[in-house]
mmCIF file of C-alpha atoms in Angstrom:
data_model
loop_
_atom_site.group_PDB
_atom_site.id
_atom_site.type_symbol
_atom_site.label_atom_id
_atom_site.label_comp_id
_atom_site.label_asym_id
_atom_site.label_seq_id
_atom_site.Cartn_x
_atom_site.Cartn_y
_atom_site.Cartn_z
ATOM 1 C CA MET X 210 0.078 0.028 -0.086
ATOM 2 C CA GLY X 211 1.760 3.161 -1.057
ATOM 3 C CA PHE X 212 1.377 6.725 0.492
ATOM 4 C CA ASN X 213 -0.673 8.914 -0.882
ATOM 5 C CA ILE X 214 -0.913 12.323 -1.081
ATOM 6 C CA ALA X 215 -4.077 14.354 -2.574
ATOM 7 C CA ILE X 216 -4.124 17.883 -3.624
ATOM 8 C CA ASP X 217 -7.308 19.788 -4.881
ATOM 9 C CA GLY X 218 -7.896 23.261 -5.694
ATOM 10 C CA PRO X 219 -9.691 25.439 -8.165
ATOM 11 C CA ALA X 220 -8.377 26.152 -11.842
ATOM 12 C CA GLY X 221 -4.964 28.289 -12.325
ATOM 13 C CA ALA X 222 -3.852 27.721 -8.600
ATOM 14 C CA GLY X 223 -0.878 26.101 -10.106
ATOM 15 C CA LYS X 224 -1.778 22.696 -8.991
ATOM 16 C CA SER X 225 -0.168 20.819 -11.474
ATOM 17 C CA THR X 226 3.292 22.216 -11.694
ATOM 18 C CA ILE X 227 3.346 22.343 -7.637
ATOM 19 C CA ALA X 228 2.316 18.675 -7.629
ATOM 20 C CA ARG X 229 4.743 17.569 -10.591
ATOM 21 C CA ARG X 230 7.925 19.172 -8.964
ATOM 22 C CA THR X 231 6.912 17.858 -5.149
ATOM 23 C CA ALA X 232 6.539 14.501 -6.749
ATOM 24 C CA GLN X 233 9.685 14.319 -8.395
ATOM 25 C CA GLU X 234 11.323 15.194 -5.134
ATOM 26 C CA LEU X 235 9.773 12.761 -2.678
ATOM 27 C CA SER X 236 10.409 10.170 -5.646
ATOM 28 C CA PHE X 237 6.477 9.843 -5.935
ATOM 29 C CA ILE X 238 4.362 8.846 -8.687
ATOM 30 C CA TYR X 239 2.434 12.366 -10.188
ATOM 31 C CA VAL X 240 -0.676 11.576 -11.414
ATOM 32 C CA ASP X 241 -2.156 14.636 -13.104
ATOM 33 C CA THR X 242 -6.203 13.774 -12.907
ATOM 34 C CA GLY X 243 -6.982 16.593 -14.678
ATOM 35 C CA ALA X 244 -5.134 15.139 -17.494
ATOM 36 C CA LEU X 245 -6.983 12.054 -17.991
ATOM 37 C CA TYR X 246 -10.269 14.192 -17.809
ATOM 38 C CA ARG X 247 -8.678 16.266 -20.473
ATOM 39 C CA ALA X 248 -7.894 12.824 -22.379
ATOM 40 C CA LEU X 249 -11.516 12.453 -22.746
ATOM 41 C CA ALA X 250 -12.499 15.637 -23.674
ATOM 42 C CA VAL X 251 -10.150 15.341 -26.504
ATOM 43 C CA PHE X 252 -11.756 12.198 -27.691
ATOM 44 C CA LEU X 253 -15.319 13.944 -27.380
ATOM 45 C CA VAL X 254 -14.192 17.282 -29.124
ATOM 46 C CA ASP X 255 -12.750 15.027 -32.153
ATOM 47 C CA GLU X 256 -16.054 13.283 -32.570
ATOM 48 C CA GLY X 257 -17.790 16.263 -32.224
ATOM 49 C CA ILE X 258 -19.868 15.405 -29.706
ATOM 50 C CA SER X 259 -21.764 18.022 -27.369
ATOM 51 C CA PRO X 260 -21.281 17.948 -23.888
ATOM 52 C CA GLU X 261 -25.021 18.760 -23.300
ATOM 53 C CA ASP X 262 -25.758 15.522 -24.864
ATOM 54 C CA THR X 263 -25.226 13.614 -21.862
ATOM 55 C CA GLU X 264 -26.367 10.182 -23.178
ATOM 56 C CA LYS X 265 -24.043 10.256 -25.999
ATOM 57 C CA VAL X 266 -21.216 11.348 -23.821
ATOM 58 C CA GLY X 267 -21.935 8.028 -21.586
ATOM 59 C CA GLU X 268 -22.146 5.927 -24.523
ATOM 60 C CA ALA X 269 -18.739 7.324 -26.212
ATOM 61 C CA VAL X 270 -16.529 6.942 -22.800
ATOM 62 C CA LYS X 271 -17.466 3.239 -22.598
ATOM 63 C CA SER X 272 -15.447 2.880 -26.003
ATOM 64 C CA VAL X 273 -12.256 5.080 -24.986
ATOM 65 C CA LYS X 274 -9.295 3.767 -23.588
ATOM 66 C CA VAL X 275 -7.372 6.181 -21.826
ATOM 67 C CA SER X 276 -3.818 5.043 -20.424
ATOM 68 C CA ILE X 277 -0.922 6.490 -18.325
ATOM 69 C CA ALA X 278 2.714 6.060 -19.596
ATOM 70 C CA TYR X 279 6.153 7.825 -18.197
ATOM 71 C CA GLU X 280 8.757 9.215 -20.625
ATOM 72 C CA ASN X 281 11.665 10.278 -18.818
ATOM 73 C CA GLY X 282 9.670 10.481 -15.606
ATOM 74 C CA GLU X 283 7.198 12.727 -17.423
ATOM 75 C CA GLN X 284 3.236 11.845 -17.467
ATOM 76 C CA GLN X 285 2.144 10.876 -21.087
ATOM 77 C CA VAL X 286 -1.609 10.509 -21.422
ATOM 78 C CA LEU X 287 -2.615 7.911 -24.125
ATOM 79 C CA VAL X 288 -6.301 7.795 -25.722
ATOM 80 C CA ASN X 289 -7.040 4.399 -27.455
ATOM 81 C CA GLY X 290 -2.757 3.920 -27.626
ATOM 82 C CA LYS X 291 -2.399 7.220 -29.474
ATOM 83 C CA ASN X 292 -0.542 10.060 -27.433
ATOM 84 C CA VAL X 293 -2.705 13.092 -26.804
ATOM 85 C CA THR X 294 -0.356 14.771 -24.365
ATOM 86 C CA SER X 295 0.335 18.021 -26.624
ATOM 87 C CA ARG X 296 -2.884 18.711 -27.177
ATOM 88 C CA LEU X 297 -4.018 18.542 -23.288
ATOM 89 C CA ARG X 298 -4.147 22.320 -22.670
ATOM 90 C CA ALA X 299 -6.442 23.488 -25.619
ATOM 91 C CA GLU X 300 -8.943 26.038 -24.817
ATOM 92 C CA ALA X 301 -11.572 23.878 -26.181
ATOM 93 C CA VAL X 302 -10.288 20.467 -24.546
ATOM 94 C CA GLY X 303 -10.198 22.530 -21.104
ATOM 95 C CA ASN X 304 -13.894 23.896 -21.359
ATOM 96 C CA MET X 305 -14.930 20.163 -22.912
ATOM 97 C CA ALA X 306 -13.564 18.950 -19.955
ATOM 98 C CA SER X 307 -15.005 20.901 -17.397
ATOM 99 C CA LYS X 308 -18.257 20.597 -18.663
ATOM 100 C CA VAL X 309 -18.382 16.556 -19.051
ATOM 101 C CA SER X 310 -16.406 15.803 -15.738
ATOM 102 C CA ALA X 311 -19.573 16.301 -13.832
ATOM 103 C CA ILE X 312 -21.482 13.100 -15.921
ATOM 104 C CA PRO X 313 -21.396 10.170 -13.822
ATOM 105 C CA ALA X 314 -20.321 7.736 -16.747
ATOM 106 C CA VAL X 315 -17.361 9.894 -17.187
ATOM 107 C CA ARG X 316 -15.945 9.779 -13.828
ATOM 108 C CA ALA X 317 -16.746 5.993 -13.523
ATOM 109 C CA ALA X 318 -14.906 5.504 -16.183
ATOM 110 C CA LEU X 319 -11.463 7.051 -15.029
ATOM 111 C CA LEU X 320 -12.035 6.002 -11.048
ATOM 112 C CA ASP X 321 -10.926 2.502 -11.200
ATOM 113 C CA LEU X 322 -7.613 3.682 -13.022
ATOM 114 C CA GLN X 323 -6.600 6.348 -10.672
ATOM 115 C CA ARG X 324 -7.212 4.078 -7.501
ATOM 116 C CA ASP X 325 -5.286 1.505 -8.768
ATOM 117 C CA LEU X 326 -2.473 3.555 -8.990
ATOM 118 C CA ALA X 327 -3.040 5.085 -5.788
ATOM 119 C CA LYS X 328 -3.065 1.109 -4.524
ATOM 120 C CA ALA X 329 -0.113 0.067 -5.976
ATOM 121 C CA HIS X 330 2.602 2.959 -5.686
ATOM 122 C CA ASP X 331 3.219 6.294 -3.397
ATOM 123 C CA VAL X 332 1.470 8.573 -5.460
ATOM 124 C CA LEU X 333 0.698 12.207 -5.445
ATOM 125 C CA MET X 334 -2.605 12.956 -6.959
ATOM 126 C CA ASP X 335 -3.836 16.365 -8.037
ATOM 127 C CA GLY X 336 -7.491 17.473 -9.118
ATOM 128 C CA ARG X 337 -11.113 18.920 -8.014
ATOM 129 C CA ASP X 338 -12.433 15.826 -5.753
ATOM 130 C CA ILE X 339 -9.210 13.650 -4.469
ATOM 131 C CA GLY X 340 -9.266 13.988 -1.516
ATOM 132 C CA THR X 341 -13.262 14.282 -1.221
ATOM 133 C CA ASN X 342 -13.954 11.291 -3.236
ATOM 134 C CA VAL X 343 -11.332 9.574 -5.328
ATOM 135 C CA LEU X 344 -8.724 8.835 -2.463
ATOM 136 C CA PRO X 345 -10.878 9.722 0.567
ATOM 137 C CA GLU X 346 -8.037 7.493 2.447
ATOM 138 C CA ALA X 347 -5.119 9.487 1.480
ATOM 139 C CA GLU X 348 -2.755 10.124 4.324
ATOM 140 C CA LEU X 349 -2.244 13.917 3.524
ATOM 141 C CA LYS X 350 -4.534 16.348 1.719
ATOM 142 C CA ILE X 351 -3.945 19.699 0.919
ATOM 143 C CA TYR X 352 -6.426 22.254 -0.481
ATOM 144 C CA LEU X 353 -4.339 24.348 -2.801
ATOM 145 C CA THR X 354 -5.551 28.157 -3.805
ATOM 146 C CA ALA X 355 -4.956 31.147 -4.366
ATOM 147 C CA SER X 356 -6.918 34.348 -5.184
ATOM 148 C CA VAL X 357 -8.784 35.236 -8.487
ATOM 149 C CA GLU X 358 -6.581 38.160 -9.249
ATOM 150 C CA THR X 359 -3.316 35.883 -8.455
ATOM 151 C CA ARG X 360 -4.768 33.096 -10.605
ATOM 152 C CA ALA X 361 -5.744 35.702 -13.416
ATOM 153 C CA GLU X 362 -2.362 37.031 -13.304
ATOM 154 C CA ARG X 363 -0.278 34.235 -13.582
ATOM 155 C CA ARG X 364 -2.166 32.904 -16.676
ATOM 156 C CA TYR X 365 -1.796 36.351 -18.074
ATOM 157 C CA LYS X 366 2.027 35.741 -18.147
ATOM 158 C CA GLU X 367 2.006 32.224 -18.800
ATOM 159 C CA LEU X 368 0.173 33.331 -22.206
ATOM 160 C CA GLN X 369 2.463 36.219 -22.569
ATOM 161 C CA GLU X 370 5.612 33.985 -22.765
ATOM 162 C CA LYS X 371 3.759 31.891 -25.203
ATOM 163 C CA GLY X 372 3.221 35.156 -27.437
ATOM 164 C CA GLU X 373 -0.341 34.825 -27.151
ATOM 165 C CA LYS X 374 -2.218 37.903 -26.388
ATOM 166 C CA LYS X 375 -5.572 38.072 -24.054
ATOM 167 C CA ASP X 376 -7.297 40.607 -22.243
ATOM 168 C CA PHE X 377 -6.874 40.256 -18.386
ATOM 169 C CA SER X 378 -10.228 40.933 -17.808
ATOM 170 C CA ALA X 379 -11.495 38.169 -19.905
ATOM 171 C CA ILE X 380 -9.135 35.787 -18.031
ATOM 172 C CA LYS X 381 -10.556 36.623 -14.859
ATOM 173 C CA GLU X 382 -13.902 36.206 -15.753
ATOM 174 C CA GLU X 383 -13.051 32.576 -17.468
ATOM 175 C CA ILE X 384 -11.444 31.626 -14.131
ATOM 176 C CA GLU X 385 -14.555 32.792 -11.957
ATOM 177 C CA LYS X 386 -16.802 30.826 -14.314
ATOM 178 C CA ARG X 387 -14.656 27.848 -14.317
ATOM 179 C CA ASP X 388 -14.595 28.231 -10.206
ATOM 180 C CA TYR X 389 -18.595 28.218 -10.363
ATOM 181 C CA GLN X 390 -18.895 25.291 -12.491
ATOM 182 C CA ASP X 391 -16.584 23.318 -10.790
ATOM 183 C CA MET X 392 -18.026 23.906 -7.206
ATOM 184 C CA THR X 393 -21.714 24.038 -8.226
ATOM 185 C CA ARG X 394 -21.592 20.705 -10.369
ATOM 186 C CA ALA X 395 -23.831 18.133 -8.809
ATOM 187 C CA ILE X 396 -21.431 15.172 -8.960
ATOM 188 C CA ALA X 397 -18.404 15.552 -6.743
ATOM 189 C CA PRO X 398 -17.987 19.467 -6.454
ATOM 190 C CA LEU X 399 -14.771 20.997 -5.653
ATOM 191 C CA LYS X 400 -14.385 21.566 -1.947
ATOM 192 C CA GLN X 401 -12.096 21.399 0.930
ATOM 193 C CA ALA X 402 -12.065 17.969 2.402
ATOM 194 C CA GLU X 403 -12.889 18.358 6.310
ATOM 195 C CA ASP X 404 -9.283 16.758 7.051
ATOM 196 C CA ALA X 405 -7.281 18.663 4.198
ATOM 197 C CA VAL X 406 -4.660 21.426 4.905
ATOM 198 C CA TYR X 407 -5.792 24.739 3.488
ATOM 199 C CA LEU X 408 -2.771 26.236 1.652
ATOM 200 C CA ASP X 409 -3.169 29.828 0.030
ATOM 201 C CA THR X 410 -0.298 30.516 -2.556
ATOM 202 C CA SER X 411 -1.226 34.068 -3.405
ATOM 203 C CA HIS X 412 2.038 35.315 -1.765
ATOM 204 C CA MET X 413 4.243 32.198 -2.245
ATOM 205 C CA ASN X 414 6.332 31.042 -5.130
ATOM 206 C CA ILE X 415 6.983 27.463 -6.197
ATOM 207 C CA ASP X 416 9.780 26.857 -3.973
ATOM 208 C CA GLU X 417 7.911 27.813 -0.991
ATOM 209 C CA VAL X 418 4.843 25.934 -1.660
ATOM 210 C CA VAL X 419 7.141 22.877 -2.533
ATOM 211 C CA GLU X 420 8.780 23.081 0.659
ATOM 212 C CA ALA X 421 5.468 23.209 2.585
ATOM 213 C CA ILE X 422 4.460 20.023 1.106
ATOM 214 C CA LYS X 423 7.556 18.352 1.871
ATOM 215 C CA LYS X 424 7.418 20.007 5.411
ATOM 216 C CA LEU X 425 3.625 18.345 5.809
ATOM 217 C CA TYR X 426 4.625 15.200 4.302
ATOM 218 C CA ARG X 427 7.451 14.635 6.571
ATOM 219 C CA GLU X 428 5.356 15.458 9.537
ATOM 220 C CA ARG X 429 2.585 12.917 8.921
ATOM 221 C CA LYS X 430 5.060 10.041 7.964
ATOM 222 C CA GLU X 431 7.014 10.505 11.460
ATOM 223 C CA ALA X 432 3.423 10.630 13.400
#
């Protein structure tokens, strides 16, 4: 049985960056659960299936095999054997993933994969409902967040560095809309688990957040 660390939090809080780095430093397997949902979303976008057509979505995911591989320590996500990792951050894919992640058939399709990984390995998993639903028995749960303004600023800078121009207020509005979708969905909404440590990263850099999580891990391990 592995030691499991569950990190939940809203979009743009830096979960993936923090989780990947922390897992590497602790020699844990990093599982980006959001990437798994985005992988399904890639398939649905390619098939032209509307997220509103829940019956069609439910039928479609039955024929999809999402798997994880590791290349030079980096998680690669495959859909029916095809590597779709480079497409996971596309805006259309993110919007599709946010909408269909509330559909029970979609969640069920990925739940067993996530839990099997956690049983067999020391795993650090991040997402929206890891501590509350996917790994409720995780030894360490963290709710990682930051203010909407901070998250919008980070996204704005990220896009600038890629040479993409987007209005700051539009980015902020998108984040607020995504928060609302994630927190109000009927199935496994985003919320802090009762036994999770609340960690606001608004005024912390990546190094400080990673060290804070490693300290929490050492404390739990020694307890």
